[in-house]
JSON list of C-alpha atoms in Angstrom, two decimals:
[
{"chain": "T", "resi": 145, "resn": "UNK", "atom": "CA", "xyz": [60.20, 43.01, 46.96]},
{"chain": "T", "resi": 146, "resn": "UNK", "atom": "CA", "xyz": [56.68, 43.60, 45.68]},
{"chain": "T", "resi": 147, "resn": "UNK", "atom": "CA", "xyz": [57.99, 45.63, 42.74]},
{"chain": "T", "resi": 148, "resn": "UNK", "atom": "CA", "xyz": [60.39, 42.87, 41.74]},
{"chain": "T", "resi": 149, "resn": "UNK", "atom": "CA", "xyz": [57.62, 40.25, 41.93]},
{"chain": "T", "resi": 150, "resn": "UNK", "atom": "CA", "xyz": [55.30, 42.38, 39.79]},
{"chain": "T", "resi": 151, "resn": "UNK", "atom": "CA", "xyz": [58.01, 42.85, 37.19]},
{"chain": "T", "resi": 152, "resn": "UNK", "atom": "CA", "xyz": [58.72, 39.11, 37.02]},
{"chain": "T", "resi": 153, "resn": "UNK", "atom": "CA", "xyz": [55.03, 38.28, 36.62]},
{"chain": "T", "resi": 154, "resn": "UNK", "atom": "CA", "xyz": [54.73, 40.87, 33.86]},
{"chain": "T", "resi": 155, "resn": "UNK", "atom": "CA", "xyz": [57.64, 39.32, 31.96]},
{"chain": "T", "resi": 156, "resn": "UNK", "atom": "CA", "xyz": [56.09, 35.84, 32.25]},
{"chain": "T", "resi": 157, "resn": "UNK", "atom": "CA", "xyz": [52.76, 37.12, 30.92]},
{"chain": "T", "resi": 158, "resn": "UNK", "atom": "CA", "xyz": [54.51, 38.86, 28.02]},
{"chain": "T", "resi": 159, "resn": "UNK", "atom": "CA", "xyz": [56.49, 35.73, 27.15]},
{"chain": "T", "resi": 160, "resn": "UNK", "atom": "CA", "xyz": [53.35, 33.56, 27.17]},
{"chain": "T", "resi": 161, "resn": "UNK", "atom": "CA", "xyz": [51.60, 36.09, 24.94]},
{"chain": "T", "resi": 162, "resn": "UNK", "atom": "CA", "xyz": [54.49, 36.05, 22.50]},
{"chain": "T", "resi": 163, "resn": "UNK", "atom": "CA", "xyz": [54.44, 32.28, 22.45]},
{"chain": "T", "resi": 164, "resn": "UNK", "atom": "CA", "xyz": [50.78, 32.31, 21.55]},
{"chain": "T", "resi": 165, "resn": "UNK", "atom": "CA", "xyz": [51.25, 34.89, 18.81]},
{"chain": "T", "resi": 166, "resn": "UNK", "atom": "CA", "xyz": [54.52, 33.51, 17.35]},
{"chain": "T", "resi": 167, "resn": "UNK", "atom": "CA", "xyz": [54.02, 29.79, 17.57]},
{"chain": "T", "resi": 168, "resn": "UNK", "atom": "CA", "xyz": [56.75, 27.49, 16.27]},
{"chain": "T", "resi": 169, "resn": "UNK", "atom": "CA", "xyz": [54.47, 24.53, 15.71]},
{"chain": "T", "resi": 170, "resn": "UNK", "atom": "CA", "xyz": [55.05, 22.58, 12.48]},
{"chain": "T", "resi": 171, "resn": "UNK", "atom": "CA", "xyz": [51.44, 23.21, 11.42]},
{"chain": "T", "resi": 172, "resn": "UNK", "atom": "CA", "xyz": [51.94, 26.98, 11.62]},
{"chain": "T", "resi": 173, "resn": "UNK", "atom": "CA", "xyz": [55.29, 27.00, 9.82]},
{"chain": "T", "resi": 174, "resn": "UNK", "atom": "CA", "xyz": [54.17, 24.53, 7.15]},
{"chain": "T", "resi": 175, "resn": "UNK", "atom": "CA", "xyz": [53.16, 27.30, 4.78]},
{"chain": "T", "resi": 176, "resn": "UNK", "atom": "CA", "xyz": [56.26, 29.43, 5.43]},
{"chain": "T", "resi": 177, "resn": "UNK", "atom": "CA", "xyz": [59.04, 26.98, 4.75]},
{"chain": "T", "resi": 178, "resn": "UNK", "atom": "CA", "xyz": [58.42, 26.65, 1.05]},
{"chain": "T", "resi": 179, "resn": "UNK", "atom": "CA", "xyz": [57.97, 30.35, 0.40]},
{"chain": "T", "resi": 180, "resn": "UNK", "atom": "CA", "xyz": [55.54, 31.47, -2.29]},
{"chain": "T", "resi": 181, "resn": "UNK", "atom": "CA", "xyz": [54.15, 28.75, -4.49]},
{"chain": "T", "resi": 182, "resn": "UNK", "atom": "CA", "xyz": [55.58, 28.93, -7.98]},
{"chain": "T", "resi": 183, "resn": "UNK", "atom": "CA", "xyz": [53.10, 29.09, -10.81]},
{"chain": "T", "resi": 184, "resn": "UNK", "atom": "CA", "xyz": [53.46, 26.98, -13.89]},
{"chain": "T", "resi": 185, "resn": "UNK", "atom": "CA", "xyz": [54.91, 28.98, -16.71]},
{"chain": "T", "resi": 186, "resn": "UNK", "atom": "CA", "xyz": [52.86, 29.29, -19.88]},
{"chain": "T", "resi": 187, "resn": "UNK", "atom": "CA", "xyz": [50.15, 27.05, -18.46]},
{"chain": "T", "resi": 188, "resn": "UNK", "atom": "CA", "xyz": [47.51, 28.11, -20.94]},
{"chain": "T", "resi": 189, "resn": "UNK", "atom": "CA", "xyz": [49.78, 28.72, -23.90]},
{"chain": "T", "resi": 190, "resn": "UNK", "atom": "CA", "xyz": [48.52, 27.04, -27.08]},
{"chain": "T", "resi": 191, "resn": "UNK", "atom": "CA", "xyz": [52.06, 25.98, -28.04]},
{"chain": "T", "resi": 192, "resn": "UNK", "atom": "CA", "xyz": [52.39, 23.87, -24.90]},
{"chain": "T", "resi": 193, "resn": "UNK", "atom": "CA", "xyz": [49.05, 22.07, -25.26]},
{"chain": "T", "resi": 194, "resn": "UNK", "atom": "CA", "xyz": [49.12, 18.39, -26.24]},
{"chain": "T", "resi": 195, "resn": "UNK", "atom": "CA", "xyz": [48.45, 17.69, -29.89]},
{"chain": "T", "resi": 196, "resn": "UNK", "atom": "CA", "xyz": [44.93, 16.58, -30.73]},
{"chain": "T", "resi": 197, "resn": "UNK", "atom": "CA", "xyz": [45.05, 13.41, -32.84]},
{"chain": "T", "resi": 198, "resn": "UNK", "atom": "CA", "xyz": [41.29, 13.35, -33.59]},
{"chain": "T", "resi": 199, "resn": "UNK", "atom": "CA", "xyz": [40.97, 10.16, -31.56]},
{"chain": "T", "resi": 200, "resn": "UNK", "atom": "CA", "xyz": [38.27, 11.50, -29.20]},
{"chain": "T", "resi": 201, "resn": "UNK", "atom": "CA", "xyz": [35.10, 13.57, -29.23]},
{"chain": "T", "resi": 202, "resn": "UNK", "atom": "CA", "xyz": [35.00, 17.22, -28.34]},
{"chain": "T", "resi": 203, "resn": "UNK", "atom": "CA", "xyz": [33.24, 18.56, -25.24]},
{"chain": "T", "resi": 204, "resn": "UNK", "atom": "CA", "xyz": [30.12, 19.33, -27.25]},
{"chain": "T", "resi": 205, "resn": "UNK", "atom": "CA", "xyz": [30.15, 15.82, -28.67]},
{"chain": "T", "resi": 206, "resn": "UNK", "atom": "CA", "xyz": [30.35, 14.25, -25.20]},
{"chain": "T", "resi": 207, "resn": "UNK", "atom": "CA", "xyz": [27.44, 16.45, -24.06]},
{"chain": "T", "resi": 208, "resn": "UNK", "atom": "CA", "xyz": [25.33, 15.26, -26.98]},
{"chain": "T", "resi": 209, "resn": "UNK", "atom": "CA", "xyz": [26.21, 11.65, -26.21]},
{"chain": "T", "resi": 210, "resn": "UNK", "atom": "CA", "xyz": [25.16, 12.14, -22.55]},
{"chain": "T", "resi": 211, "resn": "UNK", "atom": "CA", "xyz": [21.79, 13.50, -23.66]},
{"chain": "T", "resi": 212, "resn": "UNK", "atom": "CA", "xyz": [21.28, 10.55, -26.00]},
{"chain": "T", "resi": 213, "resn": "UNK", "atom": "CA", "xyz": [22.15, 8.09, -23.21]},
{"chain": "T", "resi": 214, "resn": "UNK", "atom": "CA", "xyz": [19.66, 9.77, -20.88]},
{"chain": "T", "resi": 215, "resn": "UNK", "atom": "CA", "xyz": [16.85, 9.67, -23.47]},
{"chain": "T", "resi": 216, "resn": "UNK", "atom": "CA", "xyz": [17.55, 6.00, -24.19]},
{"chain": "T", "resi": 217, "resn": "UNK", "atom": "CA", "xyz": [17.50, 5.22, -20.47]},
{"chain": "T", "resi": 218, "resn": "UNK", "atom": "CA", "xyz": [14.00, 6.64, -20.11]},
{"chain": "T", "resi": 219, "resn": "UNK", "atom": "CA", "xyz": [12.87, 4.88, -23.28]},
{"chain": "T", "resi": 220, "resn": "UNK", "atom": "CA", "xyz": [14.04, 1.56, -21.82]},
{"chain": "T", "resi": 221, "resn": "UNK", "atom": "CA", "xyz": [12.12, 2.28, -18.62]},
{"chain": "T", "resi": 222, "resn": "UNK", "atom": "CA", "xyz": [9.02, 3.10, -20.64]},
{"chain": "T", "resi": 223, "resn": "UNK", "atom": "CA", "xyz": [9.33, -0.12, -22.62]},
{"chain": "T", "resi": 224, "resn": "UNK", "atom": "CA", "xyz": [10.22, -2.61, -19.88]},
{"chain": "T", "resi": 225, "resn": "UNK", "atom": "CA", "xyz": [9.46, -1.13, -16.43]},
{"chain": "T", "resi": 226, "resn": "UNK", "atom": "CA", "xyz": [6.24, 0.86, -16.85]},
{"chain": "T", "resi": 227, "resn": "UNK", "atom": "CA", "xyz": [4.19, -2.19, -17.94]},
{"chain": "T", "resi": 228, "resn": "UNK", "atom": "CA", "xyz": [5.01, -3.77, -14.56]},
{"chain": "T", "resi": 229, "resn": "UNK", "atom": "CA", "xyz": [2.91, -1.09, -12.86]},
{"chain": "T", "resi": 230, "resn": "UNK", "atom": "CA", "xyz": [-0.28, -2.58, -14.33]},
{"chain": "T", "resi": 231, "resn": "UNK", "atom": "CA", "xyz": [-0.28, -5.08, -11.48]},
{"chain": "T", "resi": 232, "resn": "UNK", "atom": "CA", "xyz": [-0.88, -2.23, -9.02]},
{"chain": "T", "resi": 233, "resn": "UNK", "atom": "CA", "xyz": [-3.71, -0.52, -10.90]},
{"chain": "T", "resi": 234, "resn": "UNK", "atom": "CA", "xyz": [-6.84, 0.11, -8.84]},
{"chain": "T", "resi": 235, "resn": "UNK", "atom": "CA", "xyz": [-10.19, 1.26, -10.23]},
{"chain": "T", "resi": 236, "resn": "UNK", "atom": "CA", "xyz": [-11.27, 4.76, -9.32]},
{"chain": "T", "resi": 237, "resn": "UNK", "atom": "CA", "xyz": [-13.86, 4.96, -6.58]},
{"chain": "T", "resi": 238, "resn": "UNK", "atom": "CA", "xyz": [-15.74, 8.19, -6.04]},
{"chain": "T", "resi": 239, "resn": "UNK", "atom": "CA", "xyz": [-15.66, 9.45, -2.45]},
{"chain": "T", "resi": 240, "resn": "UNK", "atom": "CA", "xyz": [-18.69, 8.55, -0.40]},
{"chain": "T", "resi": 241, "resn": "UNK", "atom": "CA", "xyz": [-21.04, 11.05, 1.17]},
{"chain": "T", "resi": 242, "resn": "UNK", "atom": "CA", "xyz": [-19.40, 10.75, 4.59]},
{"chain": "T", "resi": 243, "resn": "UNK", "atom": "CA", "xyz": [-16.01, 11.88, 3.23]},
{"chain": "T", "resi": 244, "resn": "UNK", "atom": "CA", "xyz": [-16.53, 15.62, 3.38]},
{"chain": "T", "resi": 245, "resn": "UNK", "atom": "CA", "xyz": [-12.93, 16.77, 3.77]},
{"chain": "T", "resi": 246, "resn": "UNK", "atom": "CA", "xyz": [-10.87, 17.78, 0.75]},
{"chain": "T", "resi": 247, "resn": "UNK", "atom": "CA", "xyz": [-7.10, 18.05, 0.86]},
{"chain": "T", "resi": 248, "resn": "UNK", "atom": "CA", "xyz": [-4.81, 19.72, -1.64]},
{"chain": "T", "resi": 249, "resn": "UNK", "atom": "CA", "xyz": [-1.02, 19.49, -1.88]},
{"chain": "T", "resi": 250, "resn": "UNK", "atom": "CA", "xyz": [1.75, 19.88, -4.46]},
{"chain": "T", "resi": 251, "resn": "UNK", "atom": "CA", "xyz": [4.43, 17.42, -5.54]},
{"chain": "T", "resi": 252, "resn": "UNK", "atom": "CA", "xyz": [7.50, 18.27, -7.60]},
{"chain": "T", "resi": 253, "resn": "UNK", "atom": "CA", "xyz": [8.84, 15.28, -9.51]},
{"chain": "T", "resi": 254, "resn": "UNK", "atom": "CA", "xyz": [12.58, 14.85, -9.52]},
{"chain": "T", "resi": 255, "resn": "UNK", "atom": "CA", "xyz": [13.35, 17.53, -6.94]},
{"chain": "T", "resi": 256, "resn": "UNK", "atom": "CA", "xyz": [12.36, 18.62, -3.46]},
{"chain": "T", "resi": 257, "resn": "UNK", "atom": "CA", "xyz": [10.59, 21.86, -2.67]},
{"chain": "T", "resi": 258, "resn": "UNK", "atom": "CA", "xyz": [9.43, 23.48, 0.60]},
{"chain": "T", "resi": 259, "resn": "UNK", "atom": "CA", "xyz": [5.91, 23.83, -0.81]},
{"chain": "T", "resi": 260, "resn": "UNK", "atom": "CA", "xyz": [5.50, 20.04, -0.79]},
{"chain": "T", "resi": 261, "resn": "UNK", "atom": "CA", "xyz": [4.85, 20.01, 2.95]},
{"chain": "T", "resi": 262, "resn": "UNK", "atom": "CA", "xyz": [1.97, 22.49, 2.68]},
{"chain": "T", "resi": 263, "resn": "UNK", "atom": "CA", "xyz": [-1.56, 21.08, 2.91]},
{"chain": "T", "resi": 264, "resn": "UNK", "atom": "CA", "xyz": [-4.81, 22.95, 2.17]},
{"chain": "T", "resi": 265, "resn": "UNK", "atom": "CA", "xyz": [-8.04, 21.58, 3.65]},
{"chain": "T", "resi": 266, "resn": "UNK", "atom": "CA", "xyz": [-11.55, 22.63, 2.63]},
{"chain": "T", "resi": 267, "resn": "UNK", "atom": "CA", "xyz": [-14.95, 21.50, 3.88]},
{"chain": "T", "resi": 268, "resn": "UNK", "atom": "CA", "xyz": [-18.53, 22.59, 3.29]},
{"chain": "T", "resi": 269, "resn": "UNK", "atom": "CA", "xyz": [-19.99, 24.06, 6.48]},
{"chain": "T", "resi": 270, "resn": "UNK", "atom": "CA", "xyz": [-23.40, 22.59, 5.64]},
{"chain": "T", "resi": 271, "resn": "UNK", "atom": "CA", "xyz": [-21.89, 19.09, 5.74]},
{"chain": "T", "resi": 272, "resn": "UNK", "atom": "CA", "xyz": [-20.90, 19.53, 9.40]},
{"chain": "T", "resi": 273, "resn": "UNK", "atom": "CA", "xyz": [-24.56, 19.21, 10.51]},
{"chain": "T", "resi": 274, "resn": "UNK", "atom": "CA", "xyz": [-24.49, 22.17, 12.88]},
{"chain": "T", "resi": 275, "resn": "UNK", "atom": "CA", "xyz": [-27.50, 23.99, 14.28]},
{"chain": "T", "resi": 276, "resn": "UNK", "atom": "CA", "xyz": [-28.02, 27.68, 13.67]},
{"chain": "T", "resi": 277, "resn": "UNK", "atom": "CA", "xyz": [-26.46, 28.71, 16.99]},
{"chain": "T", "resi": 278, "resn": "UNK", "atom": "CA", "xyz": [-23.57, 26.30, 16.51]},
{"chain": "T", "resi": 279, "resn": "UNK", "atom": "CA", "xyz": [-23.01, 27.53, 12.96]},
{"chain": "T", "resi": 280, "resn": "UNK", "atom": "CA", "xyz": [-23.05, 31.13, 14.20]},
{"chain": "T", "resi": 281, "resn": "UNK", "atom": "CA", "xyz": [-20.33, 30.37, 16.75]},
{"chain": "T", "resi": 282, "resn": "UNK", "atom": "CA", "xyz": [-18.40, 28.25, 14.24]},
{"chain": "T", "resi": 283, "resn": "UNK", "atom": "CA", "xyz": [-18.26, 31.08, 11.71]},
{"chain": "T", "resi": 284, "resn": "UNK", "atom": "CA", "xyz": [-17.20, 33.55, 14.39]},
{"chain": "T", "resi": 285, "resn": "UNK", "atom": "CA", "xyz": [-14.31, 31.31, 15.39]},
{"chain": "T", "resi": 286, "resn": "UNK", "atom": "CA", "xyz": [-13.37, 30.62, 11.76]},
{"chain": "T", "resi": 287, "resn": "UNK", "atom": "CA", "xyz": [-12.99, 34.30, 10.90]},
{"chain": "T", "resi": 288, "resn": "UNK", "atom": "CA", "xyz": [-11.56, 35.03, 7.44]},
{"chain": "T", "resi": 289, "resn": "UNK", "atom": "CA", "xyz": [-11.04, 31.33, 6.72]},
{"chain": "T", "resi": 290, "resn": "UNK", "atom": "CA", "xyz": [-14.70, 31.03, 5.74]},
{"chain": "T", "resi": 291, "resn": "UNK", "atom": "CA", "xyz": [-15.33, 31.67, 2.06]},
{"chain": "T", "resi": 292, "resn": "UNK", "atom": "CA", "xyz": [-18.76, 33.19, 1.54]},
{"chain": "T", "resi": 293, "resn": "UNK", "atom": "CA", "xyz": [-18.72, 32.50, -2.21]},
{"chain": "T", "resi": 294, "resn": "UNK", "atom": "CA", "xyz": [-18.23, 28.74, -1.90]},
{"chain": "T", "resi": 295, "resn": "UNK", "atom": "CA", "xyz": [-19.58, 28.42, 1.69]},
{"chain": "T", "resi": 296, "resn": "UNK", "atom": "CA", "xyz": [-16.46, 26.46, 2.61]},
{"chain": "T", "resi": 297, "resn": "UNK", "atom": "CA", "xyz": [-14.00, 26.58, 5.46]},
{"chain": "T", "resi": 298, "resn": "UNK", "atom": "CA", "xyz": [-10.48, 26.71, 3.99]},
{"chain": "T", "resi": 299, "resn": "UNK", "atom": "CA", "xyz": [-7.40, 26.22, 6.16]},
{"chain": "T", "resi": 300, "resn": "UNK", "atom": "CA", "xyz": [-3.77, 25.58, 5.31]},
{"chain": "T", "resi": 301, "resn": "UNK", "atom": "CA", "xyz": [-0.71, 24.53, 7.27]},
{"chain": "T", "resi": 302, "resn": "UNK", "atom": "CA", "xyz": [3.02, 24.31, 6.58]},
{"chain": "T", "resi": 303, "resn": "UNK", "atom": "CA", "xyz": [4.45, 24.67, 10.07]},
{"chain": "T", "resi": 304, "resn": "UNK", "atom": "CA", "xyz": [5.61, 21.04, 10.25]},
{"chain": "T", "resi": 305, "resn": "UNK", "atom": "CA", "xyz": [8.35, 19.49, 8.08]},
{"chain": "T", "resi": 306, "resn": "UNK", "atom": "CA", "xyz": [6.18, 16.63, 6.76]},
{"chain": "T", "resi": 307, "resn": "UNK", "atom": "CA", "xyz": [2.91, 16.65, 4.83]},
{"chain": "T", "resi": 308, "resn": "UNK", "atom": "CA", "xyz": [1.19, 14.07, 7.04]},
{"chain": "T", "resi": 309, "resn": "UNK", "atom": "CA", "xyz": [1.94, 16.14, 10.12]},
{"chain": "T", "resi": 310, "resn": "UNK", "atom": "CA", "xyz": [0.31, 19.22, 8.60]},
{"chain": "T", "resi": 311, "resn": "UNK", "atom": "CA", "xyz": [-2.68, 17.17, 7.49]},
{"chain": "T", "resi": 312, "resn": "UNK", "atom": "CA", "xyz": [-3.19, 15.79, 11.00]},
{"chain": "T", "resi": 313, "resn": "UNK", "atom": "CA", "xyz": [-2.82, 19.28, 12.46]},
{"chain": "T", "resi": 314, "resn": "UNK", "atom": "CA", "xyz": [-5.62, 20.58, 10.21]},
{"chain": "T", "resi": 315, "resn": "UNK", "atom": "CA", "xyz": [-7.93, 17.71, 11.15]},
{"chain": "T", "resi": 316, "resn": "UNK", "atom": "CA", "xyz": [-7.27, 18.24, 14.85]},
{"chain": "T", "resi": 317, "resn": "UNK", "atom": "CA", "xyz": [-7.91, 21.97, 14.48]},
{"chain": "T", "resi": 318, "resn": "UNK", "atom": "CA", "xyz": [-11.23, 21.32, 12.73]},
{"chain": "T", "resi": 319, "resn": "UNK", "atom": "CA", "xyz": [-12.28, 18.90, 15.48]},
{"chain": "T", "resi": 320, "resn": "UNK", "atom": "CA", "xyz": [-11.44, 21.52, 18.10]},
{"chain": "T", "resi": 321, "resn": "UNK", "atom": "CA", "xyz": [-13.52, 24.11, 16.23]},
{"chain": "T", "resi": 322, "resn": "UNK", "atom": "CA", "xyz": [-16.50, 21.77, 16.04]},
{"chain": "T", "resi": 323, "resn": "UNK", "atom": "CA", "xyz": [-16.21, 20.83, 19.72]},
{"chain": "T", "resi": 324, "resn": "UNK", "atom": "CA", "xyz": [-15.97, 24.50, 20.73]},
{"chain": "T", "resi": 325, "resn": "UNK", "atom": "CA", "xyz": [-18.99, 25.35, 18.55]},
{"chain": "T", "resi": 326, "resn": "UNK", "atom": "CA", "xyz": [-21.08, 22.71, 20.27]},
{"chain": "T", "resi": 327, "resn": "UNK", "atom": "CA", "xyz": [-20.10, 23.95, 23.72]},
{"chain": "T", "resi": 328, "resn": "UNK", "atom": "CA", "xyz": [-23.22, 25.57, 25.25]},
{"chain": "T", "resi": 329, "resn": "UNK", "atom": "CA", "xyz": [-21.41, 27.46, 28.01]},
{"chain": "T", "resi": 330, "resn": "UNK", "atom": "CA", "xyz": [-20.84, 30.41, 25.69]},
{"chain": "T", "resi": 331, "resn": "UNK", "atom": "CA", "xyz": [-22.77, 30.68, 22.45]},
{"chain": "T", "resi": 332, "resn": "UNK", "atom": "CA", "xyz": [-21.67, 34.21, 21.42]},
{"chain": "T", "resi": 333, "resn": "UNK", "atom": "CA", "xyz": [-25.25, 34.90, 20.40]},
{"chain": "T", "resi": 334, "resn": "UNK", "atom": "CA", "xyz": [-24.88, 38.60, 21.28]},
{"chain": "T", "resi": 335, "resn": "UNK", "atom": "CA", "xyz": [-21.98, 39.05, 18.85]},
{"chain": "T", "resi": 336, "resn": "UNK", "atom": "CA", "xyz": [-23.17, 39.86, 15.31]},
{"chain": "T", "resi": 337, "resn": "UNK", "atom": "CA", "xyz": [-21.72, 37.93, 12.41]},
{"chain": "T", "resi": 338, "resn": "UNK", "atom": "CA", "xyz": [-20.12, 40.35, 9.97]},
{"chain": "T", "resi": 339, "resn": "UNK", "atom": "CA", "xyz": [-19.56, 38.45, 6.73]},
{"chain": "T", "resi": 340, "resn": "UNK", "atom": "CA", "xyz": [-18.57, 40.02, 3.42]},
{"chain": "T", "resi": 341, "resn": "UNK", "atom": "CA", "xyz": [-21.10, 40.01, 0.64]},
{"chain": "T", "resi": 342, "resn": "UNK", "atom": "CA", "xyz": [-20.89, 37.13, -1.77]},
{"chain": "T", "resi": 343, "resn": "UNK", "atom": "CA", "xyz": [-19.87, 38.00, -5.29]},
{"chain": "T", "resi": 344, "resn": "UNK", "atom": "CA", "xyz": [-22.66, 37.80, -7.81]},
{"chain": "T", "resi": 345, "resn": "UNK", "atom": "CA", "xyz": [-22.04, 35.48, -10.69]},
{"chain": "T", "resi": 346, "resn": "UNK", "atom": "CA", "xyz": [-22.16, 37.35, -13.98]},
{"chain": "T", "resi": 347, "resn": "UNK", "atom": "CA", "xyz": [-24.43, 35.83, -16.57]},
{"chain": "T", "resi": 348, "resn": "UNK", "atom": "CA", "xyz": [-24.50, 36.62, -20.24]},
{"chain": "T", "resi": 349, "resn": "UNK", "atom": "CA", "xyz": [-27.69, 38.57, -21.05]},
{"chain": "T", "resi": 350, "resn": "UNK", "atom": "CA", "xyz": [-30.13, 36.49, -23.00]},
{"chain": "T", "resi": 351, "resn": "UNK", "atom": "CA", "xyz": [-31.21, 39.46, -25.12]},
{"chain": "T", "resi": 352, "resn": "UNK", "atom": "CA", "xyz": [-27.69, 39.73, -26.47]},
{"chain": "T", "resi": 353, "resn": "UNK", "atom": "CA", "xyz": [-27.81, 36.27, -27.95]},
{"chain": "T", "resi": 354, "resn": "UNK", "atom": "CA", "xyz": [-28.17, 36.45, -31.68]},
{"chain": "T", "resi": 355, "resn": "UNK", "atom": "CA", "xyz": [-30.92, 34.45, -33.23]},
{"chain": "T", "resi": 356, "resn": "UNK", "atom": "CA", "xyz": [-29.71, 31.52, -35.25]},
{"chain": "T", "resi": 357, "resn": "UNK", "atom": "CA", "xyz": [-30.22, 31.91, -38.93]},
{"chain": "T", "resi": 358, "resn": "UNK", "atom": "CA", "xyz": [-31.78, 28.95, -40.65]}
]
């Protein structure tokens, strides 16, 4: 009895497997009913091409016309739309002394680029008004981001998808560095500050300058 039951269950499993593998659904048989698709005979034969009656431009001619249309479109914008921007002109105002942060970013006109979200921030350490002990701790925390040649702290960020987010992240990081530098619980005074030597600016020797002939 058990052997007969096992054999029946095996047949049912085999039949279900065959049904899955050899499905008779219309979607499966749609590509089999028509057989192989017949190709058009002599599709690219010159004798079967329609006769050209010289009533249209060639491909090169249409390309030239498209370039001319594009140039004329920009010329029209220059003539009629650019003068409208004069209403939004603002005079240049130099940054005040309290604006010590400098931000740098790139913009690609006409196309997007992953570099557009990157922001580079620089600030003079002297403008942060830190004491000697605070500056010592600040430079230790800054590490290689401090440039000894320009005496600036330079940081960059591109971890966020938008430029404003990276800019805010840099400002928040700078505020955290300043707050940690002013924390008197641990001044790191026993840790020496190992900074690389600043590069000397090469100057042209004065004795090499030729005297002007009158």
